[in-house]
Short mmCIF file of C-alpha atoms and ligand atoms in Angstrom, two decimals:
data_model
loop_
_atom_site.label_atom_id
_atom_site.label_comp_id
_atom_site.label_asym_id
_atom_site.label_seq_id
_atom_site.Cartn_x
_atom_site.Cartn_y
_atom_site.Cartn_z
CA ARG A 1 17.75 -11.23 -45.23
CA VAL A 2 17.42 -10.58 -48.97
CA PHE A 3 19.92 -12.04 -51.43
CA GLU A 4 20.33 -11.44 -55.11
CA ALA A 5 21.71 -14.34 -57.14
CA ARG A 6 23.94 -13.66 -60.14
CA VAL A 7 24.72 -16.45 -62.58
CA LYS A 8 27.75 -16.30 -64.83
CA PRO A 9 28.28 -19.22 -67.23
CA PHE A 10 31.49 -19.68 -69.20
CA ARG A 11 33.14 -22.46 -71.11
CA ARG A 12 36.53 -23.95 -70.40
CA ASP A 13 38.06 -26.99 -72.13
CA GLY A 14 34.69 -27.90 -73.65
CA THR A 15 32.77 -27.86 -70.36
CA THR A 16 30.32 -25.23 -69.27
CA ILE A 17 31.04 -23.83 -65.82
CA ILE A 18 28.44 -21.85 -64.01
CA ILE A 19 29.42 -19.46 -61.23
CA LEU A 20 26.65 -18.50 -58.88
CA THR A 21 27.26 -15.57 -56.55
CA LEU A 22 24.90 -14.42 -53.84
CA HIS A 23 24.84 -10.74 -52.90
CA ASP A 24 23.39 -9.60 -49.62
CA ILE A 25 21.12 -6.69 -50.61
CA THR A 26 19.18 -6.44 -47.35
CA ALA A 27 20.36 -2.90 -46.60
CA ILE A 28 19.56 -1.67 -50.12
CA LYS A 29 16.10 -3.27 -50.02
CA ARG A 30 15.41 -1.82 -46.58
CA SER A 31 16.35 1.69 -47.69
CA GLU A 32 14.27 1.33 -50.87
CA GLN A 33 11.33 0.20 -48.74
CA MET A 34 11.79 3.14 -46.35
CA ARG A 35 11.85 5.56 -49.27
CA ALA A 36 8.71 4.04 -50.77
CA ASP A 37 6.93 4.14 -47.37
CA PHE A 38 7.95 7.76 -46.92
CA VAL A 39 6.57 8.83 -50.30
CA ALA A 40 3.36 6.87 -49.65
CA ASN A 41 2.95 8.44 -46.20
CA ALA A 42 3.68 11.97 -47.44
CA SER A 43 1.22 11.58 -50.31
CA HIS A 44 -1.43 10.24 -47.97
CA GLU A 45 -0.91 13.13 -45.53
CA LEU A 46 -1.31 15.65 -48.37
CA ARG A 47 -4.21 13.89 -50.06
CA THR A 48 -6.53 14.04 -47.04
CA PRO A 49 -6.62 17.85 -46.60
CA LEU A 50 -6.62 18.27 -50.36
CA ALA A 51 -9.73 16.07 -50.68
CA THR A 52 -11.42 18.12 -47.93
CA LEU A 53 -10.57 21.37 -49.75
CA LEU A 54 -11.93 20.09 -53.06
CA GLY A 55 -15.12 18.87 -51.36
CA PHE A 56 -15.78 22.26 -49.76
CA ILE A 57 -14.99 24.17 -52.96
CA GLU A 58 -17.59 22.06 -54.77
CA THR A 59 -20.16 22.67 -52.03
CA LEU A 60 -19.47 26.41 -52.04
CA ARG A 61 -19.94 26.58 -55.79
CA GLY A 62 -23.09 24.47 -55.59
CA PRO A 63 -25.54 23.88 -52.73
CA ALA A 64 -24.02 26.42 -50.29
CA ARG A 65 -23.69 29.19 -52.86
CA ASP A 66 -26.18 31.55 -51.20
CA ASP A 67 -25.79 30.48 -47.59
CA ALA A 68 -23.64 33.16 -45.89
CA GLU A 69 -23.38 31.29 -42.56
CA ALA A 70 -22.24 28.02 -44.21
CA ARG A 71 -19.81 29.92 -46.41
CA ASP A 72 -18.08 31.42 -43.39
CA ARG A 73 -17.83 28.10 -41.61
CA PHE A 74 -16.56 26.28 -44.70
CA LEU A 75 -13.96 28.96 -45.40
CA GLY A 76 -12.68 28.53 -41.82
CA ILE A 77 -12.28 24.77 -42.37
CA MET A 78 -10.58 25.38 -45.72
CA GLN A 79 -8.15 27.77 -44.05
CA ASP A 80 -7.28 25.12 -41.42
CA GLN A 81 -6.74 22.46 -44.07
CA SER A 82 -4.55 24.77 -46.18
CA GLY A 83 -2.53 25.57 -43.05
CA ARG A 84 -2.06 21.84 -42.46
CA MET A 85 -0.82 21.31 -46.02
CA SER A 86 1.49 24.29 -45.76
CA ARG A 87 3.03 23.04 -42.46
CA LEU A 88 3.53 19.62 -43.99
CA VAL A 89 5.23 20.97 -47.13
CA ASN A 90 7.48 23.21 -44.97
CA ASP A 91 8.47 20.25 -42.78
CA LEU A 92 9.13 18.04 -45.82
CA LEU A 93 11.36 20.74 -47.31
CA SER A 94 13.22 21.21 -44.00
CA LEU A 95 13.79 17.48 -43.73
CA SER A 96 15.17 17.14 -47.25
CA ARG A 97 17.43 20.19 -46.82
CA ILE A 98 18.78 18.85 -43.52
CA GLU A 99 19.36 15.41 -45.01
CA LEU A 100 21.36 16.96 -47.85
CA ASP A 101 23.91 18.58 -45.53
CA GLU A 102 23.77 16.00 -42.75
CA HIS A 103 27.30 14.85 -43.57
CA THR A 104 28.89 18.30 -43.41
CA ALA A 105 29.51 19.30 -39.82
CA PRO A 106 28.37 22.82 -38.88
CA THR A 107 31.19 25.27 -38.24
CA GLY A 108 29.46 28.31 -36.69
CA ARG A 109 29.02 29.15 -33.02
CA ALA A 110 25.60 29.35 -31.49
CA ASP A 111 24.36 30.86 -28.24
CA LEU A 112 21.72 28.41 -27.00
CA GLY A 113 20.48 30.86 -24.36
CA ARG A 114 19.57 33.44 -26.98
CA ILE A 115 18.07 30.76 -29.22
CA ALA A 116 15.95 29.42 -26.34
CA ARG A 117 14.68 32.95 -25.50
CA GLY A 118 13.65 33.38 -29.16
CA ALA A 119 11.88 30.01 -29.25
CA VAL A 120 10.02 30.78 -26.01
CA ALA A 121 8.96 34.20 -27.33
CA ALA A 122 7.67 32.61 -30.54
CA LEU A 123 5.47 30.14 -28.63
CA GLU A 124 4.36 32.29 -25.70
CA LEU A 125 1.02 33.29 -27.28
CA LYS A 126 0.14 29.73 -28.28
CA ALA A 127 0.91 28.56 -24.72
CA ALA A 128 -0.97 31.43 -23.09
CA ALA A 129 -4.12 30.49 -25.03
CA ARG A 130 -4.29 27.36 -22.83
CA ARG A 131 -2.85 29.06 -19.73
CA ILE A 132 0.44 27.18 -20.05
CA ARG A 133 3.45 28.98 -18.54
CA LEU A 134 6.79 28.70 -20.31
CA ARG A 135 9.58 28.84 -17.72
CA LEU A 136 13.10 29.28 -19.03
CA ASP A 137 16.22 28.73 -16.91
CA VAL A 138 19.52 29.80 -18.47
CA PRO A 139 22.62 29.75 -16.23
CA ASP A 140 25.04 32.69 -16.35
CA ARG A 141 28.09 32.35 -18.55
CA LEU A 142 26.89 29.43 -20.64
CA PRO A 143 29.53 28.72 -23.33
CA PRO A 144 28.50 28.74 -27.01
CA VAL A 145 28.07 25.46 -28.86
CA THR A 146 29.25 24.56 -32.34
CA GLY A 147 26.25 24.89 -34.56
CA ASP A 148 23.94 26.43 -37.04
CA GLU A 149 21.70 28.96 -35.24
CA ASP A 150 18.69 28.48 -37.54
CA GLN A 151 18.76 24.72 -37.24
CA LEU A 152 19.19 24.78 -33.46
CA ALA A 153 16.31 27.26 -33.23
CA GLN A 154 14.22 24.73 -35.14
CA VAL A 155 15.20 21.99 -32.65
CA LEU A 156 14.13 24.03 -29.62
CA GLN A 157 10.98 25.30 -31.31
CA ASN A 158 9.90 21.79 -32.27
CA LEU A 159 10.51 20.45 -28.75
CA ILE A 160 8.76 23.36 -27.01
CA ASP A 161 5.91 23.27 -29.53
CA ASN A 162 5.41 19.56 -28.80
CA ALA A 163 5.52 20.16 -25.04
CA VAL A 164 2.85 22.86 -25.41
CA LYS A 165 0.76 20.63 -27.69
CA TYR A 166 0.84 17.60 -25.44
CA THR A 167 0.89 19.11 -21.95
CA ARG A 168 -2.31 19.67 -19.97
CA ASP A 169 -3.95 23.10 -19.79
CA ASP A 170 -2.94 25.28 -16.81
CA THR A 171 0.44 23.62 -16.41
CA GLU A 172 4.04 24.66 -16.83
CA VAL A 173 6.55 23.76 -19.55
CA ARG A 174 10.08 24.10 -18.27
CA ILE A 175 13.03 24.75 -20.55
CA ALA A 176 16.35 24.40 -18.74
CA LEU A 177 19.84 24.87 -20.15
CA ALA A 178 22.95 23.58 -18.37
CA LEU A 179 26.64 22.95 -18.85
CA VAL A 180 27.42 19.23 -18.63
CA GLU A 181 31.05 18.39 -17.86
CA PRO A 182 32.55 15.15 -19.24
CA GLY A 183 32.33 12.16 -16.96
CA GLY A 184 29.07 13.39 -15.46
CA GLY A 185 27.26 10.30 -16.86
CA GLY A 186 24.28 11.27 -19.01
CA PRO A 187 20.79 9.83 -18.72
CA ALA A 188 20.49 6.17 -19.64
CA SER A 189 17.57 6.46 -22.05
CA ALA A 190 19.45 7.71 -25.10
CA VAL A 191 17.41 7.06 -28.21
CA VAL A 192 19.69 8.88 -30.62
CA PRO A 193 23.27 7.83 -29.98
CA LEU A 194 26.29 9.93 -30.81
CA PRO A 195 27.44 9.31 -34.37
CA ALA A 196 30.36 6.91 -34.67
CA GLY A 197 33.61 8.53 -33.58
CA GLY A 198 31.85 11.29 -31.71
CA ARG A 199 32.10 9.79 -28.27
CA ARG A 200 35.02 11.92 -27.10
CA ALA A 201 34.77 13.27 -23.59
CA ALA A 202 33.90 16.88 -24.20
CA PRO A 203 31.81 19.39 -22.31
CA MET A 204 28.30 19.71 -23.64
CA VAL A 205 25.48 22.16 -23.23
CA SER A 206 22.17 20.48 -22.53
CA ALA A 207 18.75 21.92 -23.25
CA SER A 208 15.83 20.06 -21.73
CA VAL A 209 12.14 20.63 -22.28
CA SER A 210 9.79 19.13 -19.68
CA ASP A 211 6.01 19.04 -19.84
CA CYS A 212 3.18 17.90 -17.59
CA GLY A 213 1.34 15.89 -20.24
CA GLU A 214 0.21 12.29 -20.42
CA GLY A 215 3.69 10.98 -21.07
CA ILE A 216 4.66 8.33 -23.60
CA ALA A 217 4.61 4.57 -23.02
CA ARG A 218 8.06 2.99 -23.11
CA MET A 219 7.34 0.86 -26.18
CA HIS A 220 6.95 3.99 -28.34
CA LEU A 221 10.19 5.72 -27.31
CA PRO A 222 12.59 4.03 -29.76
CA ARG A 223 10.34 4.83 -32.75
CA LEU A 224 9.37 8.40 -31.83
CA THR A 225 11.92 10.06 -34.12
CA GLU A 226 10.85 8.06 -37.20
CA ARG A 227 9.12 10.12 -39.88
CA PHE A 228 5.33 10.09 -39.45
CA TYR A 229 5.47 7.90 -36.35
CA ARG A 230 2.80 9.09 -33.91
CA VAL A 231 1.50 7.56 -30.71
CA ASP A 232 -2.01 8.78 -31.50
CA PRO A 233 -2.25 9.89 -35.16
CA ALA A 234 -5.75 11.43 -34.88
CA ARG A 235 -4.76 13.52 -31.85
CA SER A 236 -1.51 14.67 -33.47
CA ARG A 237 -3.39 15.80 -36.60
CA GLN A 238 -6.08 17.51 -34.57
CA LEU A 239 -3.36 19.45 -32.72
CA GLY A 240 -1.82 20.52 -36.03
CA GLY A 241 1.08 18.03 -35.97
CA THR A 242 2.77 16.81 -39.13
CA GLY A 243 4.48 13.77 -37.59
CA LEU A 244 7.85 15.09 -38.81
CA GLY A 245 8.93 17.38 -35.94
CA LEU A 246 11.04 14.85 -34.04
CA ALA A 247 12.53 13.39 -37.24
CA ILE A 248 13.77 16.91 -38.04
CA VAL A 249 15.14 17.25 -34.50
CA LYS A 250 16.97 13.92 -34.77
CA HIS A 251 18.64 14.81 -38.08
CA ILE A 252 19.77 18.23 -36.85
CA VAL A 253 21.12 16.81 -33.59
CA ASN A 254 22.99 14.07 -35.51
CA ARG A 255 24.52 16.67 -37.82
CA HIS A 256 25.73 18.57 -34.75
CA ARG A 257 27.28 15.42 -33.27
CA GLY A 258 24.94 15.77 -30.37
CA ARG A 259 22.56 13.48 -28.58
CA LEU A 260 18.83 13.41 -27.89
CA THR A 261 17.33 11.66 -24.89
CA ILE A 262 13.69 11.12 -24.10
CA GLU A 263 12.49 10.32 -20.60
CA SER A 264 8.82 9.88 -19.91
CA ASP A 265 6.61 9.04 -17.00
CA VAL A 266 3.17 7.89 -18.14
CA GLY A 267 0.52 10.08 -16.54
CA ARG A 268 3.03 12.70 -15.39
CA GLY A 269 4.92 14.08 -18.38
CA SER A 270 7.99 13.86 -20.57
CA THR A 271 11.43 15.43 -20.80
CA PHE A 272 13.23 15.77 -24.11
CA THR A 273 16.91 16.75 -23.77
CA VAL A 274 19.44 17.63 -26.43
CA PHE A 275 23.16 17.64 -25.68
CA LEU A 276 25.42 19.69 -27.95
CA PRO A 277 29.22 19.94 -27.85
CA VAL A 278 30.66 23.20 -26.53
CA ALA A 279 32.38 25.17 -29.32
CA ALA A 280 35.97 23.94 -29.80
CA GLU A 281 37.62 27.37 -29.24
CA GLU A 282 35.84 27.61 -25.89
CA ARG A 283 37.26 24.27 -24.84
CA VAL A 284 40.79 25.36 -25.75
CA ALA A 285 40.31 28.63 -23.85
CA ASP A 286 39.04 26.68 -20.84
CA THR A 287 42.06 24.34 -20.86
CA ARG A 288 44.41 27.34 -21.06
CA ARG A 289 42.64 29.04 -18.15
CA ALA A 290 42.80 25.82 -16.12
CA GLY A 291 46.52 25.36 -17.01
CA GLY A 292 47.41 28.96 -16.11
CA SER A 293 45.82 28.94 -12.66
P1 ADP B 1 3.72 15.54 -34.30
O1 ADP B 1 3.65 16.56 -35.36
O2 ADP B 1 2.73 14.44 -34.46
O3 ADP B 1 3.73 16.11 -32.92
P2 ADP B 1 6.50 14.76 -33.85
O4 ADP B 1 7.47 14.10 -34.76
O5 ADP B 1 6.85 16.09 -33.30
O6 ADP B 1 5.11 14.79 -34.61
O7 ADP B 1 6.25 13.76 -32.64
C1 ADP B 1 5.94 12.41 -32.91
C2 ADP B 1 4.97 11.85 -31.88
O8 ADP B 1 5.64 11.82 -30.60
C3 ADP B 1 3.73 12.70 -31.64
O9 ADP B 1 2.70 12.42 -32.57
C4 ADP B 1 3.35 12.30 -30.22
O10 ADP B 1 2.64 11.08 -30.26
C5 ADP B 1 4.70 12.04 -29.55
N1 ADP B 1 5.18 13.19 -28.76
C6 ADP B 1 6.10 14.12 -29.13
N2 ADP B 1 6.32 15.00 -28.15
C7 ADP B 1 5.54 14.63 -27.12
C8 ADP B 1 5.31 15.13 -25.79
N3 ADP B 1 5.95 16.21 -25.33
N4 ADP B 1 4.42 14.47 -25.00
C9 ADP B 1 3.77 13.37 -25.46
N5 ADP B 1 3.94 12.85 -26.69
C10 ADP B 1 4.81 13.46 -27.51
#
């Protein structure tokens, strides 16, 4: 723990009295350290592709000036590196925007089925390039959830994008939505708990994304949603990852008073599931229907 000592001397009846107070500043120090680490990590992530870009620009203006074949190859690399920087900046902006409104609960209604269809459509081409099938199961009459459609689309896109990135070629990624009634007992491996006060028994809609990849060793699971935490940093970068996708997912799910669970079987694959509360009006309507019958 970290303590800060404050000394306050004063005089009374000719004697000097010194009051020493100790303040526990562990939490402040920890959050300062996390902020400093974050800035250092973000700068490092940006500096690497930037250095590559500068190197190639110099080469193109110098030794490779008249070499058409090298120029083409170098421009391809420069395009990849610019794409990497652009993804990183977009993710950093998303994260800071989400953090800003994390304490205001979303009020809209969102249809997870429609959002999941959109996310699957957006990633179909990327998956097809490695002969990965995206299978989507949406039950009939799924109730809407309380939420911000754009943010929930980002959650599903990030999870499906990861599944596609980390699954083996020629396999299937399954996206399954379901209605989860209270008392059904969720999976035990919750890594992002419900925010305090949010543990009311309420129906939830779950969206799970399962892949047939290498899986994730148990020791990594609790840290997976930390910013820039990667099991294999070189592989993540090579696959175009920023290391921020799951941190964004965690913040959005927290804001929605939902829950994220990660289950993984090393060598066989992983399942990421988000649980989101059914929209309040739907719950009232359900109770009325149940009461009237
Ligand atoms: P990245 O951009 O590196 O994929 P994320 O925050 O989305 O960053 O994920 C953090 C890390 O979690 C990844 O680098 C990877 O090691 C691991 N990971 C995420 N999804 C999966 C998955 N479906 N299968 C295996 N590992 C995964």
